[in-house]
Structure formats: structure tokens, C-alpha cells
Amino acid sequence: MANYGIAIIGYGGIGAYHAEHIINTKSLRLKGIFDIKKDRNDLAKSKNIHVYESLDHLLHDLTVDIVLIATPNDSHYELVMHSLHANKHVICEKPVTLSTKLFDEMSFLSQKQKRELIVHQNRRWDSDFLTVKKIIDSHLIGEVFHIESRVHGGNGIPGDWRRKRDQGGGMLYDWGVHLIDQIMLLKDAKIIKYSIDFSTILGHEVDDGFLLHLYFDDSTDVLIEVQTTNFIKLPRWYVKGLNGTAIINDWNLDGYINQLILPLEETHSQTVKAGNGLTKTMAPPSEDAINKMKLPPILVEPNVFYEHVCNALEKKESLSITHGQIRVVLSLIENLMNTRV
Ligand code: NAD
């Protein structure tokens, strides 16, 4: 089994998360970190993690095979380019950068240097996403025609670079890049139309949320919603098929499926009292028409991303996060950003 030396640039929230997982991954050795903030360097030292004096020291360390970049979004481009020039493989946080033009340069250099550039699209391995994928792929609710994917927070935007436009802040870059990426993996179809409403209710210079509608050429429509002012959350996923509906409430896979087991014409719903009136259309279907099922949960090991990277570098498996996929999402985000006034 190969053993790769890896160093982290940016030991903030996600940098520290990476360090913890790298330490627990057999094929990786954490060589150290580099951060521009003293308190983050002190924290690393307190955990017996080596702290490089400078970026150059890190890039010149011949025992470092992989550089992992976990700094604010606007700094990714330069750090990726420096690392590739130093002949390192690179893992870069999402969004890999802020424009397709810059990404094309990064991608070109990685090919030229024969070094991998891997984007940390870790939410491809989220259990809730993989469970939705399984529901769709195994036709548990028939042909799927409507998907709602949401993340709701009630804390506003953290008061750091995420509030700054020139640093690539805002929720479309932060969460949009994950949620759009997931949807593109669920659908073997092309987007034919889209529209977005940005939320700026908190008064920052960046979006504090958005509602994005995507329409695909197989007649599926998708709603992606990210908000930061929800003190009651809506479900993480709501998926409708011709033969059922699935709901996943949260990342812990609370939810269920209602499968339609009779043709719609035979569901014999009864007229019921509703509010100050009667309804037949909105009454529940008869009991024999619906099979309430548990979700088919897909559970994932915590180190799966890092192991995948090592296997890919060893050529035991091919990289599942391709530059083509990254570019499609980045290009859509770029177009959506251009609609912002
Ligand atoms: P953060 O602010 O908590 O940490 C960023 C760190 O980078 C800070 O410690 C800062 O001092 C350091 N830094 C800034 N510029 C630097 C430079 N030029 N050289 C070295 N260090 C530098 O931010 P965060 O939440 O950790 O986010 C960092 C990146 O990770 C962003 O791109 C973000 O989108 C991404 N992220 C991804 C996930 C995920 O699940 N994939 C989750 C959170 C954040």
C-alpha cells in the first residue's frame, strides 16, 4: 500500500477537519500545516502537528506528495497554481475557484504537470444524497419528475470572508456548489432552463440564500433552496415520482416513502372535511393504495473521500470527481452570478 505525505494550507474550520481525518487514514501521513494566522498555528502545535514557517517551506518539502488547500475561495487559484508548479498533487476545497476561465488554467496546468487536481466535493458521499440516489435508481417511487433539495440554517452568514463578495462569499458559492453538484449526479439529463431568486434579507453584499429552479430535458424540475434565516427547517429532500413520494427530513436520515400501489383511478379517496369546507381532491388516498416504507439507508465510512483519493493516485480506481463535472457546475454558477445586480 502506498503512503502519501500530505500538507494542509489553511488550518481553519475545514482545514482542522481534514487534519483529523487524514491522521485516521492509513495511506496518508500528515506532514504539517501552513496558515497565516498565529492562533491557528498555535492550535496546530498544541495538537503536535508540524507548522511550516512559510508556504515555500511547505512546497519545497520533498516528502509532501499532496497539498490540500482549505483557505477562503478567492485564494484557491494562486495556491493551486503554486502547488502544481511545485509538482504536488492537489486537493482543493470547493468551489475550486470563482470562474471557468481560471479553472481551465488550473486544469490545463494539472495535465501539463501530470499531477492530479481533485476538488473536495465531499457531499457526494453524504448518506442522505446517496439514499435519494438509491430511491431514484431503484425506481422505488417510479419515474421521478420533481426534486426539492434544501438546506436551512438559522444563524445568518458567519462573520468572516463568507460575507465578502470579492472573497467568493455568499451561499451560492458556499452551498450551491454542493447541491447543484449532487443534482447533476442524480440526473442523466440536460438543463434546458433555469431561474434564481437571491435572498439579501440580511443586508450583506453577498447573497444570504437563494431559490434556484432547474428544468431538465427529461421533464424533471428541481428546486434547490439555501437559506440562513430559517428558525424552523423544511425537509432536506422531497422527491416525487409517478408511483410515490419520498421525504428525508435531515442528515440523520429521518424520513419515509409513500409508495402508490394502486393506479390513481382506483385510489377511491373519500370526501373529507377540511378547514371550513369539504375536499375530495386533497383527501388522503385510501389505505390500500399506499405502502408506507422505511428509507433504504446508505451508510458511509467517514474516511471514504481520502481513501478514494489514495486509490485513485495508486491507479486502483479512477477519480470519480472529474474536471468536466466541476466545470459544468462552475459554469452554471457563473451564469447565475451574472444575473445578480
Ligand atoms: P475558515 O475561515 O474557517 O478557515 C480558513 C483558514 O485559511 C483561516 O485559518 C485563514 O487564516 C487561512 N488562510 C487564509 N488565507 C490563507 C493563505 N493565503 N495561506 C494560508 N492560510 C490562509 O474557512 P473554512 O470554513 O475552513 O473554509 C475554507 C475553505 O473550505 C473554503 O473554500 C470553503 O468553501 C471550504 N469549505 C468546505 C467545506 C466542505 O464541506 N467541503 C466545509 C467548510 C468549508
CSV table of C-alpha atoms and ligand atoms in Angstrom, one decimal:
chain,number,residue,atom,x,y,z
A,1,MET,CA,0.0,0.0,0.0
A,2,ALA,CA,1.4,3.4,-1.0
A,3,ASN,CA,1.9,6.1,1.6
A,4,TYR,CA,1.4,9.7,0.7
A,5,GLY,CA,2.7,12.7,2.5
A,6,ILE,CA,0.1,15.5,2.7
A,7,ALA,CA,0.3,19.1,3.9
A,8,ILE,CA,-2.6,21.5,4.5
A,9,ILE,CA,-2.7,25.1,3.6
A,10,GLY,CA,-5.3,26.9,5.7
A,11,TYR,CA,-6.0,25.4,9.2
A,12,GLY,CA,-9.4,26.9,9.8
A,13,GLY,CA,-12.7,25.2,10.3
A,14,ILE,CA,-12.4,22.7,7.4
A,15,GLY,CA,-8.6,22.5,7.5
A,16,ALA,CA,-8.7,21.1,11.0
A,17,TYR,CA,-11.5,18.7,10.0
A,18,HIS,CA,-9.2,17.4,7.2
A,19,ALA,CA,-6.3,17.1,9.6
A,20,GLU,CA,-8.3,14.9,11.9
A,21,HIS,CA,-9.5,12.6,9.0
A,22,ILE,CA,-6.0,12.4,7.4
A,23,ILE,CA,-4.5,11.3,10.7
A,24,ASN,CA,-7.0,8.4,10.6
A,25,THR,CA,-6.4,7.4,7.0
A,26,LYS,CA,-3.9,4.6,6.6
A,27,SER,CA,-2.4,5.6,3.3
A,28,LEU,CA,-1.8,9.3,4.3
A,29,ARG,CA,0.8,10.9,6.6
A,30,LEU,CA,0.1,14.4,7.7
A,31,LYS,CA,3.3,16.3,7.2
A,32,GLY,CA,2.1,19.6,8.6
A,33,ILE,CA,0.1,22.8,8.0
A,34,PHE,CA,0.6,26.4,7.0
A,35,ASP,CA,-1.8,29.2,8.0
A,36,ILE,CA,-1.3,32.9,8.0
A,37,LYS,CA,-3.0,33.3,11.4
A,38,LYS,CA,-0.9,32.8,14.6
A,39,ASP,CA,-3.8,31.4,16.7
A,40,ARG,CA,-4.4,28.7,14.1
A,41,ASN,CA,-0.7,27.8,14.0
A,42,ASP,CA,-0.7,27.7,17.8
A,43,LEU,CA,-3.7,25.4,17.8
A,44,ALA,CA,-2.0,23.0,15.4
A,45,LYS,CA,1.2,23.0,17.5
A,46,SER,CA,-1.0,22.2,20.6
A,47,LYS,CA,-2.1,19.0,18.7
A,48,ASN,CA,1.5,18.1,17.8
A,49,ILE,CA,1.0,19.0,14.2
A,50,HIS,CA,4.1,20.4,12.4
A,51,VAL,CA,3.7,24.1,11.4
A,52,TYR,CA,5.6,25.2,8.3
A,53,GLU,CA,7.4,28.6,8.6
A,54,SER,CA,6.2,29.6,5.1
A,55,LEU,CA,4.4,28.5,2.0
A,56,ASP,CA,7.7,28.0,0.3
A,57,HIS,CA,9.0,25.7,3.1
A,58,LEU,CA,5.8,23.6,2.6
A,59,LEU,CA,6.1,23.5,-1.2
A,60,HIS,CA,9.8,22.6,-1.1
A,61,ASP,CA,9.3,19.7,1.3
A,62,LEU,CA,10.1,16.7,-0.9
A,63,THR,CA,8.2,14.4,1.5
A,64,VAL,CA,4.9,16.2,0.6
A,65,ASP,CA,3.2,14.5,-2.3
A,66,ILE,CA,-0.2,16.1,-1.9
A,67,VAL,CA,-1.1,19.7,-0.9
A,68,LEU,CA,-4.6,20.2,0.4
A,69,ILE,CA,-5.9,23.8,0.1
A,70,ALA,CA,-8.5,24.9,2.6
A,71,THR,CA,-8.4,28.7,2.5
A,72,PRO,CA,-11.1,31.2,1.5
A,73,ASN,CA,-12.5,30.8,-2.0
A,74,ASP,CA,-10.6,33.7,-3.7
A,75,SER,CA,-7.2,32.4,-2.7
A,76,HIS,CA,-7.6,28.9,-4.2
A,77,TYR,CA,-6.4,29.8,-7.7
A,78,GLU,CA,-3.0,31.1,-6.8
A,79,LEU,CA,-2.3,28.4,-4.2
A,80,VAL,CA,-3.4,25.6,-6.6
A,81,MET,CA,-1.1,27.0,-9.3
A,82,HIS,CA,1.9,27.3,-7.0
A,83,SER,CA,1.3,23.8,-5.7
A,84,LEU,CA,1.1,22.3,-9.2
A,85,HIS,CA,4.2,24.2,-10.3
A,86,ALA,CA,5.9,22.6,-7.2
A,87,ASN,CA,4.9,19.2,-8.7
A,88,LYS,CA,2.4,18.3,-6.0
A,89,HIS,CA,-0.9,16.6,-6.4
A,90,VAL,CA,-3.6,19.0,-5.1
A,91,ILE,CA,-6.8,18.6,-3.2
A,92,CYS,CA,-8.7,21.9,-3.3
A,93,GLU,CA,-11.7,22.9,-1.3
A,94,LYS,CA,-14.9,23.8,-3.1
A,95,PRO,CA,-15.6,26.0,-5.0
A,96,VAL,CA,-12.3,25.2,-6.7
A,97,THR,CA,-12.2,28.8,-8.0
A,98,LEU,CA,-14.6,31.6,-9.0
A,99,SER,CA,-14.6,31.4,-12.8
A,100,THR,CA,-14.4,28.8,-15.5
A,101,LYS,CA,-11.5,30.8,-17.1
A,102,LEU,CA,-9.4,30.3,-14.0
A,103,PHE,CA,-10.5,26.7,-13.6
A,104,ASP,CA,-9.5,26.0,-17.2
A,105,GLU,CA,-6.0,27.3,-16.4
A,106,MET,CA,-5.7,25.2,-13.3
A,107,SER,CA,-7.0,22.1,-15.1
A,108,PHE,CA,-4.5,22.7,-18.0
A,109,LEU,CA,-1.6,23.0,-15.6
A,110,SER,CA,-2.5,19.9,-13.8
A,111,GLN,CA,-2.5,17.9,-17.1
A,112,LYS,CA,0.8,19.6,-18.1
A,113,GLN,CA,2.5,18.8,-14.8
A,114,LYS,CA,0.9,15.3,-14.7
A,115,ARG,CA,-0.4,16.0,-11.2
A,116,GLU,CA,-3.9,15.4,-10.1
A,117,LEU,CA,-6.2,18.4,-9.1
A,118,ILE,CA,-9.0,17.0,-7.0
A,119,VAL,CA,-11.9,19.1,-5.7
A,120,HIS,CA,-13.3,18.2,-2.3
A,121,GLN,CA,-16.9,17.6,-3.4
A,122,ASN,CA,-17.4,15.5,-0.2
A,123,ARG,CA,-21.1,15.8,-0.2
A,124,ARG,CA,-21.2,13.2,-2.9
A,125,TRP,CA,-20.7,10.8,-0.1
A,126,ASP,CA,-23.5,12.1,2.2
A,127,SER,CA,-25.9,9.4,3.3
A,128,ASP,CA,-29.0,11.5,2.6
A,129,PHE,CA,-27.8,12.1,-1.0
A,130,LEU,CA,-26.9,8.5,-1.6
A,131,THR,CA,-30.2,7.4,-0.3
A,132,VAL,CA,-32.1,9.7,-2.7
A,133,LYS,CA,-29.9,8.3,-5.5
A,134,LYS,CA,-30.8,4.8,-4.5
A,135,ILE,CA,-34.6,5.6,-4.3
A,136,ILE,CA,-34.4,7.1,-7.8
A,137,ASP,CA,-32.1,4.4,-9.4
A,138,SER,CA,-34.1,1.5,-8.0
A,139,HIS,CA,-37.4,3.0,-9.2
A,140,LEU,CA,-38.9,2.8,-5.7
A,141,ILE,CA,-41.3,5.7,-6.5
A,142,GLY,CA,-41.5,5.2,-10.2
A,143,GLU,CA,-40.3,7.8,-12.7
A,144,VAL,CA,-39.1,10.9,-10.8
A,145,PHE,CA,-40.4,14.2,-12.1
A,146,HIS,CA,-39.8,16.7,-9.2
A,147,ILE,CA,-37.0,17.0,-6.7
A,148,GLU,CA,-36.6,19.6,-3.9
A,149,SER,CA,-33.2,19.8,-2.2
A,150,ARG,CA,-32.9,22.2,0.7
A,151,VAL,CA,-30.6,23.3,3.5
A,152,HIS,CA,-31.9,25.7,6.0
A,153,GLY,CA,-29.9,27.4,8.7
A,154,GLY,CA,-30.9,29.9,11.4
A,155,ASN,CA,-27.6,31.6,12.1
A,156,GLY,CA,-27.2,34.0,9.2
A,157,ILE,CA,-23.8,34.0,7.5
A,158,PRO,CA,-20.7,33.6,9.7
A,159,GLY,CA,-19.0,37.0,10.1
A,160,ASP,CA,-15.9,36.1,8.1
A,161,TRP,CA,-14.9,36.1,4.4
A,162,ARG,CA,-18.2,34.4,3.6
A,163,ARG,CA,-19.8,37.8,3.8
A,164,LYS,CA,-17.4,39.3,1.2
A,165,ARG,CA,-18.1,39.4,-2.5
A,166,ASP,CA,-14.5,39.7,-3.6
A,167,GLN,CA,-13.6,36.7,-1.5
A,168,GLY,CA,-16.2,34.5,-3.1
A,169,GLY,CA,-18.6,34.7,-0.2
A,170,GLY,CA,-22.4,34.1,-0.3
A,171,MET,CA,-24.5,31.0,-0.2
A,172,LEU,CA,-24.5,30.1,-3.9
A,173,TYR,CA,-20.7,29.6,-3.8
A,174,ASP,CA,-20.8,28.1,-0.3
A,175,TRP,CA,-23.7,25.6,-0.5
A,176,GLY,CA,-24.9,26.0,-4.1
A,177,VAL,CA,-21.8,24.3,-5.4
A,178,HIS,CA,-22.5,21.2,-3.3
A,179,LEU,CA,-26.3,21.0,-4.0
A,180,ILE,CA,-26.0,21.6,-7.8
A,181,ASP,CA,-23.2,19.0,-8.0
A,182,GLN,CA,-25.4,16.4,-6.3
A,183,ILE,CA,-28.4,17.1,-8.6
A,184,MET,CA,-26.2,16.7,-11.7
A,185,LEU,CA,-25.3,13.2,-10.5
A,186,LEU,CA,-28.9,12.3,-9.9
A,187,LYS,CA,-30.0,13.2,-13.4
A,188,ASP,CA,-28.8,11.8,-16.7
A,189,ALA,CA,-30.4,14.8,-18.5
A,190,LYS,CA,-29.5,18.3,-19.6
A,191,ILE,CA,-30.6,21.6,-18.0
A,192,ILE,CA,-32.8,23.4,-20.6
A,193,LYS,CA,-33.9,26.4,-18.4
A,194,TYR,CA,-33.2,27.9,-15.0
A,195,SER,CA,-34.1,30.8,-12.8
A,196,ILE,CA,-32.8,32.1,-9.5
A,197,ASP,CA,-34.0,34.4,-6.8
A,198,PHE,CA,-31.2,35.6,-4.5
A,199,SER,CA,-32.0,36.5,-0.9
A,200,THR,CA,-30.3,39.5,0.6
A,201,ILE,CA,-32.5,40.0,3.5
A,202,LEU,CA,-29.6,40.3,5.9
A,203,GLY,CA,-28.2,43.3,4.1
A,204,HIS,CA,-24.7,41.9,3.3
A,205,GLU,CA,-23.0,42.5,-0.1
A,206,VAL,CA,-23.4,38.7,-0.9
A,207,ASP,CA,-26.5,36.5,-1.1
A,208,ASP,CA,-27.6,35.0,2.2
A,209,GLY,CA,-29.6,32.4,0.4
A,210,PHE,CA,-31.3,31.6,-2.9
A,211,LEU,CA,-34.1,29.7,-4.6
A,212,LEU,CA,-32.9,28.0,-7.8
A,213,HIS,CA,-35.2,26.3,-10.3
A,214,LEU,CA,-33.6,23.9,-12.8
A,215,TYR,CA,-35.6,22.4,-15.6
A,216,PHE,CA,-34.2,19.3,-17.4
A,217,ASP,CA,-34.9,17.9,-20.9
A,218,ASP,CA,-36.5,14.8,-19.4
A,219,SER,CA,-39.3,16.9,-17.9
A,220,THR,CA,-37.9,16.8,-14.4
A,221,ASP,CA,-37.8,20.0,-12.5
A,222,VAL,CA,-35.6,20.7,-9.5
A,223,LEU,CA,-35.9,23.2,-6.7
A,224,ILE,CA,-32.7,24.0,-4.8
A,225,GLU,CA,-33.1,26.2,-1.8
A,226,VAL,CA,-30.4,27.5,0.6
A,227,GLN,CA,-31.4,29.9,3.4
A,228,THR,CA,-29.8,31.2,6.5
A,229,THR,CA,-32.8,32.7,8.3
A,230,ASN,CA,-35.0,29.6,9.0
A,231,PHE,CA,-35.8,29.1,12.6
A,232,ILE,CA,-38.0,26.2,11.6
A,233,LYS,CA,-36.4,24.0,8.9
A,234,LEU,CA,-38.1,22.4,5.9
A,235,PRO,CA,-37.1,18.8,5.0
A,236,ARG,CA,-33.7,18.3,3.4
A,237,TRP,CA,-35.2,16.3,0.4
A,238,TYR,CA,-38.7,16.0,-1.0
A,239,VAL,CA,-38.9,13.8,-4.1
A,240,LYS,CA,-41.9,13.0,-6.2
A,241,GLY,CA,-42.3,10.1,-8.7
A,242,LEU,CA,-45.3,8.9,-10.7
A,243,ASN,CA,-45.6,6.0,-8.1
A,244,GLY,CA,-44.7,7.6,-4.8
A,245,THR,CA,-43.2,10.3,-2.8
A,246,ALA,CA,-40.1,10.3,-0.6
A,247,ILE,CA,-39.2,12.6,2.2
A,248,ILE,CA,-35.9,12.9,4.0
A,249,ASN,CA,-36.0,15.3,6.9
A,250,ASP,CA,-32.4,15.7,7.8
A,251,TRP,CA,-28.8,14.4,7.5
A,252,ASN,CA,-29.6,11.6,10.0
A,253,LEU,CA,-32.0,10.0,7.5
A,254,ASP,CA,-35.2,10.6,9.3
A,255,GLY,CA,-37.9,10.1,6.7
A,256,TYR,CA,-40.0,7.6,4.8
A,257,ILE,CA,-41.5,6.7,1.4
A,258,ASN,CA,-45.2,6.5,0.5
A,259,GLN,CA,-45.4,4.1,-2.5
A,260,LEU,CA,-48.6,4.2,-4.6
A,261,ILE,CA,-49.6,0.5,-5.1
A,262,LEU,CA,-52.9,1.0,-6.9
A,263,PRO,CA,-53.4,3.0,-10.1
A,264,LEU,CA,-54.5,6.6,-9.3
A,265,GLU,CA,-58.0,5.9,-10.8
A,266,GLU,CA,-58.5,3.2,-8.2
A,267,THR,CA,-57.5,5.0,-5.0
A,268,HIS,CA,-61.1,5.9,-4.1
A,269,SER,CA,-60.4,8.8,-1.9
A,270,GLN,CA,-63.4,9.8,0.3
A,271,THR,CA,-64.6,13.4,0.6
A,272,VAL,CA,-63.3,14.8,3.9
A,273,LYS,CA,-63.9,17.9,5.9
A,274,ALA,CA,-61.0,20.3,5.6
A,275,GLY,CA,-61.0,23.7,7.3
A,276,ASN,CA,-64.2,25.4,6.7
A,277,GLY,CA,-65.2,23.2,3.8
A,278,LEU,CA,-65.0,19.8,2.1
A,279,THR,CA,-62.5,18.3,-0.3
A,280,LYS,CA,-62.1,15.1,-2.3
A,281,THR,CA,-59.0,16.2,-4.3
A,282,MET,CA,-56.9,16.9,-1.2
A,283,ALA,CA,-58.2,14.0,0.9
A,284,PRO,CA,-55.6,11.2,1.7
A,285,PRO,CA,-55.7,8.2,-0.7
A,286,SER,CA,-57.4,5.1,0.6
A,287,GLU,CA,-55.3,2.9,2.9
A,288,ASP,CA,-55.0,0.1,0.4
A,289,ALA,CA,-53.5,2.5,-2.2
A,290,ILE,CA,-50.4,3.4,-0.2
A,291,ASN,CA,-47.5,1.3,1.1
A,292,LYS,CA,-45.5,3.3,3.7
A,293,MET,CA,-41.9,2.2,3.5
A,294,LYS,CA,-38.7,2.9,5.5
A,295,LEU,CA,-35.9,4.7,3.7
A,296,PRO,CA,-33.3,2.3,2.2
A,297,PRO,CA,-30.4,3.9,4.1
A,298,ILE,CA,-26.9,4.1,2.6
A,299,LEU,CA,-24.3,4.4,5.4
A,300,VAL,CA,-20.8,5.7,4.5
A,301,GLU,CA,-17.5,5.3,6.3
A,302,PRO,CA,-16.1,8.7,7.4
A,303,ASN,CA,-12.8,8.4,5.5
A,304,VAL,CA,-14.2,7.4,2.2
A,305,PHE,CA,-13.1,10.5,0.3
A,306,TYR,CA,-9.4,10.3,1.5
A,307,GLU,CA,-9.3,6.6,0.7
A,308,HIS,CA,-10.8,7.2,-2.8
A,309,VAL,CA,-8.0,9.8,-3.4
A,310,CYS,CA,-5.3,7.4,-2.4
A,311,ASN,CA,-6.7,4.6,-4.5
A,312,ALA,CA,-7.0,7.0,-7.5
A,313,LEU,CA,-3.4,8.1,-7.1
A,314,GLU,CA,-2.3,4.5,-7.0
A,315,LYS,CA,-4.4,3.9,-10.1
A,316,LYS,CA,-6.5,1.3,-8.3
A,317,GLU,CA,-9.7,3.2,-9.2
A,318,SER,CA,-10.5,6.2,-11.4
A,319,LEU,CA,-11.1,9.6,-9.9
A,320,SER,CA,-14.9,10.0,-9.6
A,321,ILE,CA,-14.8,13.8,-9.4
A,322,THR,CA,-13.9,14.8,-12.9
A,323,HIS,CA,-12.9,18.2,-14.2
A,324,GLY,CA,-15.7,18.1,-16.7
A,325,GLN,CA,-18.3,17.7,-13.9
A,326,ILE,CA,-16.7,20.5,-11.9
A,327,ARG,CA,-16.7,22.8,-14.9
A,328,VAL,CA,-20.4,22.2,-15.7
A,329,VAL,CA,-21.4,23.3,-12.1
A,330,LEU,CA,-19.0,26.2,-12.1
A,331,SER,CA,-20.2,27.5,-15.4
A,332,LEU,CA,-23.9,27.4,-14.2
A,333,ILE,CA,-22.9,29.3,-11.0
A,334,GLU,CA,-21.0,31.8,-13.1
A,335,ASN,CA,-24.1,32.4,-15.3
A,336,LEU,CA,-26.3,32.7,-12.2
A,337,MET,CA,-23.9,35.2,-10.6
A,338,ASN,CA,-24.1,37.3,-13.7
A,339,THR,CA,-27.8,37.7,-13.2
A,340,ARG,CA,-27.2,39.4,-9.8
A,341,VAL,CA,-27.5,43.1,-9.9
B,1,NAD,P1,-12.0,29.5,7.7
B,1,NAD,O1,-12.1,30.9,7.7
B,1,NAD,O2,-12.5,28.8,9.0
B,1,NAD,O3,-10.5,29.0,7.5
B,1,NAD,C1,-9.7,29.5,6.5
B,1,NAD,C2,-8.3,29.5,7.0
B,1,NAD,O4,-7.4,29.8,6.0
B,1,NAD,C3,-8.0,30.5,8.1
B,1,NAD,O5,-7.4,29.9,9.3
B,1,NAD,C4,-7.1,31.5,7.5
B,1,NAD,O6,-6.2,32.1,8.4
B,1,NAD,C5,-6.4,30.7,6.5
B,1,NAD,N1,-5.8,31.4,5.3
B,1,NAD,C6,-6.4,32.4,4.6
B,1,NAD,N2,-5.6,32.8,3.6
B,1,NAD,C7,-4.5,32.0,3.7
B,1,NAD,C8,-3.3,31.9,2.9
B,1,NAD,N3,-3.2,32.6,1.8
B,1,NAD,N4,-2.4,30.9,3.2
B,1,NAD,C9,-2.6,30.2,4.3
B,1,NAD,N5,-3.7,30.2,5.1
B,1,NAD,C10,-4.7,31.1,4.8
B,1,NAD,O7,-12.8,28.9,6.5
B,1,NAD,P2,-13.3,27.4,6.2
B,1,NAD,O8,-14.7,27.4,6.7
B,1,NAD,O9,-12.4,26.4,6.8
B,1,NAD,O10,-13.4,27.4,4.6
B,1,NAD,C11,-12.2,27.2,3.9
B,1,NAD,C12,-12.5,26.6,2.5
B,1,NAD,O11,-13.1,25.4,2.7
B,1,NAD,C13,-13.5,27.4,1.7
B,1,NAD,O12,-13.1,27.3,0.3
B,1,NAD,C14,-14.8,26.8,2.0
B,1,NAD,O13,-15.7,26.9,0.9
B,1,NAD,C15,-14.4,25.3,2.1
B,1,NAD,N6,-15.3,24.5,3.0
B,1,NAD,C16,-15.7,23.3,2.5
B,1,NAD,C17,-16.5,22.5,3.3
B,1,NAD,C18,-16.9,21.2,2.7
B,1,NAD,O14,-17.7,20.5,3.4
B,1,NAD,N7,-16.3,20.7,1.6
B,1,NAD,C19,-16.9,22.9,4.5
B,1,NAD,C20,-16.4,24.2,5.0
B,1,NAD,C21,-15.6,25.0,4.2
